[in-house]
XYZ file of C-alpha atoms in Angstrom:
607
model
C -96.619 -0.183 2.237
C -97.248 -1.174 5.954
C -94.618 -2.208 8.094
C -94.937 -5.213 10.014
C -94.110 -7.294 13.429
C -95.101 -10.949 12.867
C -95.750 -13.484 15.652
C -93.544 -16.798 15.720
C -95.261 -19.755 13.350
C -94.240 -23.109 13.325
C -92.804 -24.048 9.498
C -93.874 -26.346 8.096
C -92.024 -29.835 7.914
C -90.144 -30.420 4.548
C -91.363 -32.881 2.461
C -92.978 -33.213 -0.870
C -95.384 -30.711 -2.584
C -97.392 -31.244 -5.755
C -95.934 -29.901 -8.827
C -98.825 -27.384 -9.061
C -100.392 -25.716 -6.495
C -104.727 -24.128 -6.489
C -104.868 -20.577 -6.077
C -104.817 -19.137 -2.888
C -108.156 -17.576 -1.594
C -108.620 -13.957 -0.626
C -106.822 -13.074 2.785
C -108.334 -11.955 5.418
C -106.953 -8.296 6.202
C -105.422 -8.919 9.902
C -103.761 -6.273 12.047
C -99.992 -6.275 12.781
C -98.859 -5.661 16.123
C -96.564 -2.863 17.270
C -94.217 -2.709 19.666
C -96.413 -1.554 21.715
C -99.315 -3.611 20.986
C -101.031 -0.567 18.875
C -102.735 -2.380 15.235
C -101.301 -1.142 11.912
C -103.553 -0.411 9.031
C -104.311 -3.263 6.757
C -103.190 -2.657 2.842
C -106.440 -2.552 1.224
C -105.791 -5.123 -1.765
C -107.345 -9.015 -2.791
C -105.627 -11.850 -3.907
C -106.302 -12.750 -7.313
C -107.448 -16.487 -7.164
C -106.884 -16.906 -10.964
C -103.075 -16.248 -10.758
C -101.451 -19.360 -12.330
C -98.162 -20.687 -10.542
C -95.130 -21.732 -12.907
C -94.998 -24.890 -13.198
C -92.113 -26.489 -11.193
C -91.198 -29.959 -9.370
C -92.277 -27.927 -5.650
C -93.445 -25.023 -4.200
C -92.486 -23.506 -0.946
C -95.405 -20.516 -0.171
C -94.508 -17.917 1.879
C -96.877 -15.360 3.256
C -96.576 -12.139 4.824
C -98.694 -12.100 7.389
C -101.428 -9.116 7.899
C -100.122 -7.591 4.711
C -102.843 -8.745 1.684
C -101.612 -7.843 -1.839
C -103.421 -8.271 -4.901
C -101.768 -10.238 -7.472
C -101.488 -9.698 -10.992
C -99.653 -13.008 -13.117
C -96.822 -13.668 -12.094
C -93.122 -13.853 -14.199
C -91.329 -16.322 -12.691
C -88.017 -14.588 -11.491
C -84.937 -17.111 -9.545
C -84.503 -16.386 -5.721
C -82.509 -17.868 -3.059
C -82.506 -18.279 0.651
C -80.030 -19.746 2.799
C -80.464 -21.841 5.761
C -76.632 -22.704 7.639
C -76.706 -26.058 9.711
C -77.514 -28.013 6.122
C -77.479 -31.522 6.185
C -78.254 -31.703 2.593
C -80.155 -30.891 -0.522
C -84.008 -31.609 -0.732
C -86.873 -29.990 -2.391
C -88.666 -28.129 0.134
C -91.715 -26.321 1.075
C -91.315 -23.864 4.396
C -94.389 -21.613 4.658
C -93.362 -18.813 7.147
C -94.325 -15.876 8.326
C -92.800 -12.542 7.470
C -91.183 -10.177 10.390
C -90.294 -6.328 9.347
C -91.220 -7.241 5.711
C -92.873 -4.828 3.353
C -95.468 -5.696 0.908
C -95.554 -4.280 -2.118
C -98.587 -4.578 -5.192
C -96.983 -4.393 -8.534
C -98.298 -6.698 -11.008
C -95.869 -9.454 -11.794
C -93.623 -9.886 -9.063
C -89.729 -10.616 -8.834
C -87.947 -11.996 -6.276
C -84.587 -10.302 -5.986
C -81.724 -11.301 -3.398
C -82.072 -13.460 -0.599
C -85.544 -14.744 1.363
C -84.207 -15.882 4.658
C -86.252 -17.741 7.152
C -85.053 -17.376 10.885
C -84.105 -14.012 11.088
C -85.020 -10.393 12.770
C -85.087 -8.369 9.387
C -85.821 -8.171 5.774
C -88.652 -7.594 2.785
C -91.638 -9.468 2.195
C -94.018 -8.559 -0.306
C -97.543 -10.593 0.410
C -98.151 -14.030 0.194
C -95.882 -15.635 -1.767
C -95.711 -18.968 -3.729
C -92.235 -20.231 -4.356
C -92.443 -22.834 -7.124
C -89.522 -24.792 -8.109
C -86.191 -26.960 -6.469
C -85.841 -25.461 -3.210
C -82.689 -26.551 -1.011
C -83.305 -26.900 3.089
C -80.421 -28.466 4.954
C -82.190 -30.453 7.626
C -84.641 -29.562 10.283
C -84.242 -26.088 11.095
C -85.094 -24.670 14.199
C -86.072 -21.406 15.433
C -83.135 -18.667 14.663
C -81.906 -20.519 11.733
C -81.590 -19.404 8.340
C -83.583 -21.611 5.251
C -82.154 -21.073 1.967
C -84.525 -22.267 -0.907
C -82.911 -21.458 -4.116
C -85.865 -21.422 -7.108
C -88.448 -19.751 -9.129
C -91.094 -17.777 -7.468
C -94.146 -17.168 -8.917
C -97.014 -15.274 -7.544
C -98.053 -11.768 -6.737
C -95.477 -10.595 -4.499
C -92.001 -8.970 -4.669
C -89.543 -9.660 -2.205
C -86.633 -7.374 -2.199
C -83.432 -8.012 -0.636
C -83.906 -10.614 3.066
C -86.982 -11.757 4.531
C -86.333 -12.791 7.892
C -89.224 -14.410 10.522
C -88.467 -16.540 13.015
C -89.186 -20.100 12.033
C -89.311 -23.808 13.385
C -89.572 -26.982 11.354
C -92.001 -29.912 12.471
C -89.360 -33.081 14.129
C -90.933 -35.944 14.524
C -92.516 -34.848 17.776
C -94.026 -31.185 16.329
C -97.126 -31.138 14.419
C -96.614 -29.751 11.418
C -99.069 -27.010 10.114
C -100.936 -28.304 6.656
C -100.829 -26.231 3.934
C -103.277 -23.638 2.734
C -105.180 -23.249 -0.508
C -102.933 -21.397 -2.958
C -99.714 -21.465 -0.548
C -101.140 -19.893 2.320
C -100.205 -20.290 5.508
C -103.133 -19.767 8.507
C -102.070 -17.499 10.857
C -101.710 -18.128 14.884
C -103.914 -15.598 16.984
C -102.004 -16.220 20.050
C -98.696 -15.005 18.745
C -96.993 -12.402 20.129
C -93.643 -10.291 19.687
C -90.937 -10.865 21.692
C -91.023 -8.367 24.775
C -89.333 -5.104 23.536
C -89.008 -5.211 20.166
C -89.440 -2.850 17.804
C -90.667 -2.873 14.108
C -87.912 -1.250 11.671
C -87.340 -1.778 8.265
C -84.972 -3.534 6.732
C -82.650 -1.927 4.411
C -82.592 -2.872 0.283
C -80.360 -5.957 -0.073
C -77.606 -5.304 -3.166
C -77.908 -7.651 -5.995
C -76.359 -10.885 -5.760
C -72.909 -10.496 -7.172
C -72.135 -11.948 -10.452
C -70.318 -15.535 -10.015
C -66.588 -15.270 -10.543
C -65.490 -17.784 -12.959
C -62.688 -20.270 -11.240
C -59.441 -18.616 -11.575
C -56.698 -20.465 -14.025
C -54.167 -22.708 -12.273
C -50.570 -21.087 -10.796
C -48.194 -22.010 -13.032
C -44.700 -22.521 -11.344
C -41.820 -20.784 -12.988
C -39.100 -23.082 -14.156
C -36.349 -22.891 -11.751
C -33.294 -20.755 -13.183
C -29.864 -21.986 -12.190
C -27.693 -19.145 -11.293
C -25.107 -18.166 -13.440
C -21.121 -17.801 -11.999
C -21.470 -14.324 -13.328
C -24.795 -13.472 -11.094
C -22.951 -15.775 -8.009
C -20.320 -13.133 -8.746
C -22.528 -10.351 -8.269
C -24.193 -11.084 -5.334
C -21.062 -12.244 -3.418
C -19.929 -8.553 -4.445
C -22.994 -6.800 -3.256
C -23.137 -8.637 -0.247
C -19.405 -7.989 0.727
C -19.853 -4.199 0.019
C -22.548 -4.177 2.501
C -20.242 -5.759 4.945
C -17.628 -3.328 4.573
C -19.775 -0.730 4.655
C -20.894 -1.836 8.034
C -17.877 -2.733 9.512
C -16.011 1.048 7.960
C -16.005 2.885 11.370
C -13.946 -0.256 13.012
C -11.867 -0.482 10.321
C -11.005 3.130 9.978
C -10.527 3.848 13.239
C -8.090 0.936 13.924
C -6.160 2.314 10.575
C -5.982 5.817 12.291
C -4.743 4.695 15.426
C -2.167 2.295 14.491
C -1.686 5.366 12.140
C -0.682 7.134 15.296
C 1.908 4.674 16.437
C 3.874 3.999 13.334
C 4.302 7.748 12.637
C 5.556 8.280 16.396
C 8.149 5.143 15.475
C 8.778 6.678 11.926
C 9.537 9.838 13.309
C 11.710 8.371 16.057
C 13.968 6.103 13.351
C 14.727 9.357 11.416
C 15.639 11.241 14.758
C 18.611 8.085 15.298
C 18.776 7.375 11.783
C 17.642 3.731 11.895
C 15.928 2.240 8.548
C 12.128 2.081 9.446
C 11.585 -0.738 7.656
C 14.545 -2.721 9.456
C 12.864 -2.246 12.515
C 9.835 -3.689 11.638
C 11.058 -6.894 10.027
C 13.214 -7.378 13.309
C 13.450 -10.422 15.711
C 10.893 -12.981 14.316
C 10.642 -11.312 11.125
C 14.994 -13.074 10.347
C 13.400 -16.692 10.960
C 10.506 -15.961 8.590
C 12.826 -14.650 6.165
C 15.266 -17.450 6.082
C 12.359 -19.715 5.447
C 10.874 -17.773 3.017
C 14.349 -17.613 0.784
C 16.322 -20.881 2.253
C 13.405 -23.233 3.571
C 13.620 -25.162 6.432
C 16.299 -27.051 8.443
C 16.527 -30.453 7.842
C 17.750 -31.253 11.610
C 18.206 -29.315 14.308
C 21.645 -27.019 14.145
C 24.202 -27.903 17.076
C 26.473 -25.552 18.517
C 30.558 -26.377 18.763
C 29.652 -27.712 22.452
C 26.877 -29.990 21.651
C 24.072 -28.363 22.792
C 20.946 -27.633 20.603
C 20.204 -24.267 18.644
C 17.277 -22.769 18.039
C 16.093 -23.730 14.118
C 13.218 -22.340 12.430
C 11.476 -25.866 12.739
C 9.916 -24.037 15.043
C 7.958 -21.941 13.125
C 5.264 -22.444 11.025
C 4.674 -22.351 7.478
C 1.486 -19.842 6.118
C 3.110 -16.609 7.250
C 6.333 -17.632 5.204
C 3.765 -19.072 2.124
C 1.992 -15.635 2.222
C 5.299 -13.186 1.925
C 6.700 -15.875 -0.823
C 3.725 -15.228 -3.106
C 3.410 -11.614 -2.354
C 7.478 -10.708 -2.188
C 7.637 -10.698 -6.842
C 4.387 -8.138 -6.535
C 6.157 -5.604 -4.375
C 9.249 -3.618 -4.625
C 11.847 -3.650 -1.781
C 12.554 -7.255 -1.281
C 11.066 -9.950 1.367
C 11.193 -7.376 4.624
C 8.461 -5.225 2.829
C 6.581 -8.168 1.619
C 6.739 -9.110 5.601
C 5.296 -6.020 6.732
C 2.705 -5.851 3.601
C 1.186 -8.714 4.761
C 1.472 -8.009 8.149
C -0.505 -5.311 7.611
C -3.233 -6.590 5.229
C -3.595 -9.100 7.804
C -4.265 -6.528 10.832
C -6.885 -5.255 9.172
C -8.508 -8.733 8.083
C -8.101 -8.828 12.028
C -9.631 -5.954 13.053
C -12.753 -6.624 10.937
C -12.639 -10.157 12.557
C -12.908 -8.814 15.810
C -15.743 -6.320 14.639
C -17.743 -9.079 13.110
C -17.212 -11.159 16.487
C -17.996 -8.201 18.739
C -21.155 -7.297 16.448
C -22.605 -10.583 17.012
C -22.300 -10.377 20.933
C -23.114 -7.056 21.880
C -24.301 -5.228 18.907
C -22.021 -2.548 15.955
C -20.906 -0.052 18.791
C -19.433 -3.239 20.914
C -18.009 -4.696 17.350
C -16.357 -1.281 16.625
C -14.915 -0.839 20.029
C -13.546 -4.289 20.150
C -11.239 -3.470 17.281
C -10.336 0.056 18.460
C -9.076 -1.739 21.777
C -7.051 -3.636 19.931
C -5.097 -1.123 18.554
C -3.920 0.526 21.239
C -2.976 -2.415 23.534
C 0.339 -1.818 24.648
C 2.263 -4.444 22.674
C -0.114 -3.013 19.882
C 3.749 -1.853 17.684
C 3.396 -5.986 17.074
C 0.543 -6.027 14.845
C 2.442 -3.741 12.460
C 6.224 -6.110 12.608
C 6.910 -9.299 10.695
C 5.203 -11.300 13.135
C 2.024 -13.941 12.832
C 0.074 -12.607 15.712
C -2.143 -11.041 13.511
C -2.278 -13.375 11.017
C -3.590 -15.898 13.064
C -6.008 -13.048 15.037
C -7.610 -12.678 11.243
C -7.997 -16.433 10.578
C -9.101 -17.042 15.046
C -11.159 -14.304 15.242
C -13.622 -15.454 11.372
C -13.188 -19.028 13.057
C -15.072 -18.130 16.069
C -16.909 -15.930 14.274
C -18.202 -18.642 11.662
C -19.119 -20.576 15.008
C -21.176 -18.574 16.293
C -23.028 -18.351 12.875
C -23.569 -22.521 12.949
C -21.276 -22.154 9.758
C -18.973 -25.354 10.378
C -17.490 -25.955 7.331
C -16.033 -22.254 6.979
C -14.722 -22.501 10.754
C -12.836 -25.875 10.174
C -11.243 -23.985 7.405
C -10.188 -20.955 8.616
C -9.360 -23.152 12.139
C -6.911 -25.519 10.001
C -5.788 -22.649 8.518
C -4.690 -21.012 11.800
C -3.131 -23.958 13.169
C -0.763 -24.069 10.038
C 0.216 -19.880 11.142
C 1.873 -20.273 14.757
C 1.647 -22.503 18.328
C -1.229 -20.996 19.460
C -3.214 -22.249 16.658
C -3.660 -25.555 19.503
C -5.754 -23.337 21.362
C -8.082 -22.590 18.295
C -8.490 -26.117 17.776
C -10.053 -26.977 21.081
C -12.278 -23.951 20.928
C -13.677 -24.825 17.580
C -13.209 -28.548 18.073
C -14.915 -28.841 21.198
C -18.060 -26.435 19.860
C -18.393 -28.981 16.789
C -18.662 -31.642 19.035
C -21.407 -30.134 21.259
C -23.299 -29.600 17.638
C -22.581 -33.425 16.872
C -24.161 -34.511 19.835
C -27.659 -32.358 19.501
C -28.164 -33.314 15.494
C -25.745 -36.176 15.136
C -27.003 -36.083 11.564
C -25.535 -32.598 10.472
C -22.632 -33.167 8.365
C -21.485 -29.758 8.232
C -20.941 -29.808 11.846
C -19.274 -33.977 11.296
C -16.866 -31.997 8.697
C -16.004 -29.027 10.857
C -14.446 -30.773 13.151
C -12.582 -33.014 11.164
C -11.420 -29.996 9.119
C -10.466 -28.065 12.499
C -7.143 -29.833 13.600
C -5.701 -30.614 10.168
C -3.128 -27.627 9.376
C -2.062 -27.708 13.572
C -1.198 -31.728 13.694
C -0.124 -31.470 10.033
C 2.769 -29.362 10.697
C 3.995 -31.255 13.811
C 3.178 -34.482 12.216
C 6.136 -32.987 9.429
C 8.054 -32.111 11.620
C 8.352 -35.358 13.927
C 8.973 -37.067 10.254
C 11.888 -34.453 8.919
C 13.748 -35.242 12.607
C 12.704 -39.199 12.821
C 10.354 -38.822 16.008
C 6.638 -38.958 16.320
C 6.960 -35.781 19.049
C 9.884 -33.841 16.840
C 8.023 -30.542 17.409
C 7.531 -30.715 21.271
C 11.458 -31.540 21.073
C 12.099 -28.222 19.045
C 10.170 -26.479 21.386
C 11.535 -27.831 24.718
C 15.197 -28.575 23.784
C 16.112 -26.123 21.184
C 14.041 -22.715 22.083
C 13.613 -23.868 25.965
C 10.124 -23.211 25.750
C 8.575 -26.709 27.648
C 5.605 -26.430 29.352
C 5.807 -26.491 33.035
C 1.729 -25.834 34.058
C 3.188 -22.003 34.962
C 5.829 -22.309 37.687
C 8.215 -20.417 35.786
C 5.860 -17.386 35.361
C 4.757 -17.513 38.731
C 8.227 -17.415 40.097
C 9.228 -14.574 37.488
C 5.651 -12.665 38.342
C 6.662 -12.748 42.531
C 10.254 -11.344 41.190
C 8.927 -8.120 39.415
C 6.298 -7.164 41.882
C 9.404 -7.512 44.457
C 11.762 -5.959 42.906
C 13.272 -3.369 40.885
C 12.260 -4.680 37.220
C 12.794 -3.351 33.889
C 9.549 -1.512 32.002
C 9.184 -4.241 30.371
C 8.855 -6.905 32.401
C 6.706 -4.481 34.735
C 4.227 -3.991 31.792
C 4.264 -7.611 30.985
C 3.416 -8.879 34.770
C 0.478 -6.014 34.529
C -0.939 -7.400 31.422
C -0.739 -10.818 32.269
C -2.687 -9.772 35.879
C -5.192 -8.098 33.820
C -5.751 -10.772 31.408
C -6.363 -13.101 34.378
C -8.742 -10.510 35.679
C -10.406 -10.414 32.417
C -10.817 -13.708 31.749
C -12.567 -14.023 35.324
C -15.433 -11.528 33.922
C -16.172 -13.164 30.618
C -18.300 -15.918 32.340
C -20.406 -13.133 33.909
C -21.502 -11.578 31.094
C -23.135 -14.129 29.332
C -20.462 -14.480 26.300
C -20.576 -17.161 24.687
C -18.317 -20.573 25.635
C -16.588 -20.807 22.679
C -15.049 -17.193 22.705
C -14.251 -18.023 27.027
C -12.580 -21.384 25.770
C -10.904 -20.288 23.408
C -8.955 -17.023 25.625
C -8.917 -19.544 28.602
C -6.567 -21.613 26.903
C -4.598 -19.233 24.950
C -3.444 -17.486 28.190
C -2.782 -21.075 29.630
C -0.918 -21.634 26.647
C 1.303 -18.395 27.393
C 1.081 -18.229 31.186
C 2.549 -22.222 31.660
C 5.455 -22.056 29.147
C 8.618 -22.018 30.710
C 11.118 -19.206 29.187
C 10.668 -15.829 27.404
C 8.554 -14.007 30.299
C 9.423 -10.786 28.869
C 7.311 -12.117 25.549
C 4.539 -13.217 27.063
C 2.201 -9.984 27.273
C 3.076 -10.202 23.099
C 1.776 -13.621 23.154
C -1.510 -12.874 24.327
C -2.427 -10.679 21.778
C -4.574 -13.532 19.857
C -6.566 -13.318 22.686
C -9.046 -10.895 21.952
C -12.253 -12.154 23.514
C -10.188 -11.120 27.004
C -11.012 -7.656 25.560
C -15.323 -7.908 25.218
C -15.676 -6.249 28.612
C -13.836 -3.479 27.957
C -15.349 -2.839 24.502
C -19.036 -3.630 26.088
C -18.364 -0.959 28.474
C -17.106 1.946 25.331
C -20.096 0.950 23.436
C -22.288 1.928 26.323
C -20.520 4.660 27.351
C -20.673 8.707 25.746
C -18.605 9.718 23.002
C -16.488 11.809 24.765
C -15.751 8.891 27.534
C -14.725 6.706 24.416
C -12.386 9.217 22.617
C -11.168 10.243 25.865
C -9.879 6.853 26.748
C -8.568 5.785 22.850
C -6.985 9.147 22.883
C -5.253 7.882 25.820
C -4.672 4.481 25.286
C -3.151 5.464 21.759
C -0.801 7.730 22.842
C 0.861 5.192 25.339
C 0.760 2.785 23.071
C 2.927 4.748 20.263
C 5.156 5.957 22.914
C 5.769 1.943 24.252
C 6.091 0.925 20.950
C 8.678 3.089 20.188
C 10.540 2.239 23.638
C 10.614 -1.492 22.412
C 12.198 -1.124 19.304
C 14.032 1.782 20.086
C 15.438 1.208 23.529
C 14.657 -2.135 24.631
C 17.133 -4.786 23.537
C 14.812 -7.601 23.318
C 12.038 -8.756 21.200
C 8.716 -7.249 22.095
């Protein structure tokens, strides 16, 4: 075995071949040239002229130049060679010649793998005759690959790729005739390509076996989910939500913790009921509604003049203790205070979920920390709505910021129907469904959002102007009976320049400090990229509190639905150390339970 360099040979052009073709005559042994020009021994071997080709439609012979073999019959064996740029299938004839091919003299000769035309590499056993249906796509030039897929027949093996470069005859080559017995003459003047080397090709692997067409993917029926299984994963999923939201929801237990034991401690020191403190102020008008109802006109005093009447109020706080006061002993002041504080922890993980979505589960957590130790903090554990309506405000803006519109016009309608400040909720969420109408005007979630948003707030006054006979019958309860009209902030201002100018009680000191900071606050959210909603929504809820005329020393207790006023301090905890955060709760808690205790212990006011 002798291996081999051949020089370039024009192919020849397709086109027809007789169905048999004469036997080819003896070769003349030639020398291959080397890389280096040196001549390579011929194989000493003669072509046996009385081989007999199989018969087939065509032949394509294929020689191995300088390489003569002597051929015993031949079995006819199937090969294949492939040829990329097809334009089509024809039957075919390319003689080439054979470059790094090895020839091999075993008797009958098989053909196993691929003969390739148009490359660098592969096996070629002698002159070859390729009888049967051979496939060339097109013209193929020089480089390209011929595939002829057939019987070959003759005294040669070719094992794995035989590769030589190759040109077909266009219409403006000559095309070389063919030989007696399929061979091809050879072209003297050839030469290798400068530099290159003679190196055998490797053994080609046997053609894998074909894979039979794979069966066609059935679809599964689609399974409609049982109530049962809706069940389940609605449980699943709200496990892993309180599992992620457990630090903000135990810490804001153990430091409201901290203030009701100071106040618990400081009843039994004067003897005061604990509970009775709690359910004080607001907590009598929720009461009366919750076992008498409401007015049916506004009470008027012996000299004319208008009383306050618990018109004024609104109803879901008063629904919520009704249904809850028969499943808990100790009458409607503990059902107060139960949901009062069921509700501050609904809150809390309200504010987690909204902090979590701006600045990540530290920010969430120390959102809801902050608000526990606020200093009018003793007010999320009393019979008031403030955090009732934090729960359903703080899941409302929450369920905005999640693009979930339906859920926010709930929990929004709901909030209007819990206390005044529920207006403010309504243009946050109002206005953000809006903007969402106006990018996809065809989202109907965000179409029923909105609609859903101002129902429970314009409900109530809408009952109300019909119970007193006047289409603005709340705004008159407000402004005539409580003295609570809304005068764009004159009052405040002129009560602010009063305390920071003279002596002032602690409580009105504290409440002109908070309502600076809140102003301060609400000056930073913008900067921090928050999101509009939350900046709407705290922008008009300290309006709301800041331009009503009356009850300044309430005011500090009426922004506590404004939580988003507390993101910057909560951004700053959650990238601050741990001992910086516990530190400054420690601090902030301890205040808080001693100023709690100071308003319902000392103070003679509501909070």
């Amino acid at each position: 075995m002798t291996d081999t360099k051949a020089a370039d040979t024009p192919a020849a052009a397709p086109g027809p071949h007789p169905a048999t073709a004469p036997p080819a005559p003896p070769a003349a042994p030639t020398a291959p040239i080397g890389p280096a020009g040196s001549a390579a021994a011929p194989a000493d071997a003669d072509l046996d002229p009385t081989a007999a080709p199989a018969p087939t439609p065509a032949a394509v012979p294929t020689t191995s130049p300088g390489t003569p073999v002597a051929s015993p019959p031949a079995a006819p064996v199937v090969s294949s060679a492939t040829a990329p740029g097809a334009q089509g299938a024809a039957a075919a004839a390319a003689p080439a010649k054979a470059a790094h091919g090895e020839a091999a003299d075993d008797g009958a000769a098989a053909a196993v793998g691929d003969a390739a035309a148009g490359g660098d590499g592969g096996q070629a056993a002698g002159p070859a005759e390729v009888v049967g249906s051979a496939q060339v796509a097109g013209p193929t030039r020089t480089g390209d690959t011929a595939q002829v897929v057939g019987q070959v027949a003759g005294p040669a093996r070719v094992v794995g790729q035989a590769a030589c470069p190759a040109e077909a005859a266009g219409p403006d080559q000559a095309a070389v005739p063919d030989l007696p017995g399929g061979a091809v003459e050879d072209d003297p003047t050839s030469a290798p390509p400068a530099g290159s080397m003679a190196e055998p090709a490797a053994p080609a692997a046997p053609a894998p076996e074909p894979t039979p067409p794979a069966a066609p993917a059935t679809k599964a029926p689609a399974t409609r989910a049982t109530p049962a299984a809706t069940l389940r994963q609605w449980g699943r999923r709200a496990a892993r939500a309180t599992v992620h939201a457990a630090p903000a929801l135990v810490g804001y237990a153990a430091l409201r913790a901290v203030g009701l034991v100071a106040l618990w401690w400081a009843a039994d020191a004067q003897g005061r009921d604990f509970w009775g403190m709690l359910a004080r102020w607001d907590g009598r008008w929720y009461r009366q509604i919750v076992e008498a109802g409401y007015h049916q006109a506004i009470p008027v005093g012996v000299d004319g003049v208008l009383q306050p009447t618990n018109l004024a109020f609104f109803p879901l706080y008063p629904w919520l203790v009704g249904a809850v006061d028969p499943a808990v002993p100790g009458g409607v002041a503990v059902a107060q205070i139960v949901v009062s504080w069921v509700a501050s922890l609904a809150a809390a993980w309200g504010l987690f979920a909204v902090g979590d979505a701006v600045g990540g589960r530290r920010a969430g957590v120390a959102l809801a920390l902050v608000f526990a130790v606020v200093p009018h903090a003793v007010v999320e554990s009393m019979a008031y709505t403030e955090t009732v309506f934090t729960a359903f405000a703080a899941w409302a803006l929450w369920a905005v910021l999640r693009r979930h519109w339906v859920l926010a016009g709930v929990l929004c309608s709901l909030g209007g129907l819990t206390r005044p400040t529920g207006g403010a909720l309504v243009v946050a969420v109002g206005l953000a469904a809006l903007v969402a109408v106006c990018r996809r005007p065809r989202d109907w979630r965000a179409w029923l959002g909105g609609a859903l948003a101002p129902l429970g707030f314009l409900g109530f006054a809408g009952w109300v102007g019909v119970r007193l006979g006047r289409w603005d019958g709340y705004l008159h309860v407000q402004g005539d009976a409580w003295g609570m009209a809304f005068d764009g902030g004159a009052y405040t201002l002129a009560r602010l320049g009063q305390v920071l100018t003279q002596p002032a009680d602690l409580q009105l000191v504290v409440v002109s400090i908070v309502l600076l900071a809140g102003l301060a606050l609400l000056a930073l959210l913008p900067g921090r990229a928050m999101p509009w909603p939350l900046v709407v929504y705290a922008a008009v809820v300290l309006v709301l509190a800041v331009g009503g005329d009356g009850f300044y020393h309430a005011k500090a207790r009426l922004l506590l639905p404004a939580f988003p006023l507390l993101l910057p301090v909560a951004l700053g905890l959650a990238k601050a150390r741990l001992r910086t955060v516990v530190v400054t709760l420690g601090v902030l808690a301890l205040f808080s339970a001693w100023y709690g205790v100071y308003l319902l212990t000392i103070w003679n006011r509501s909070p």
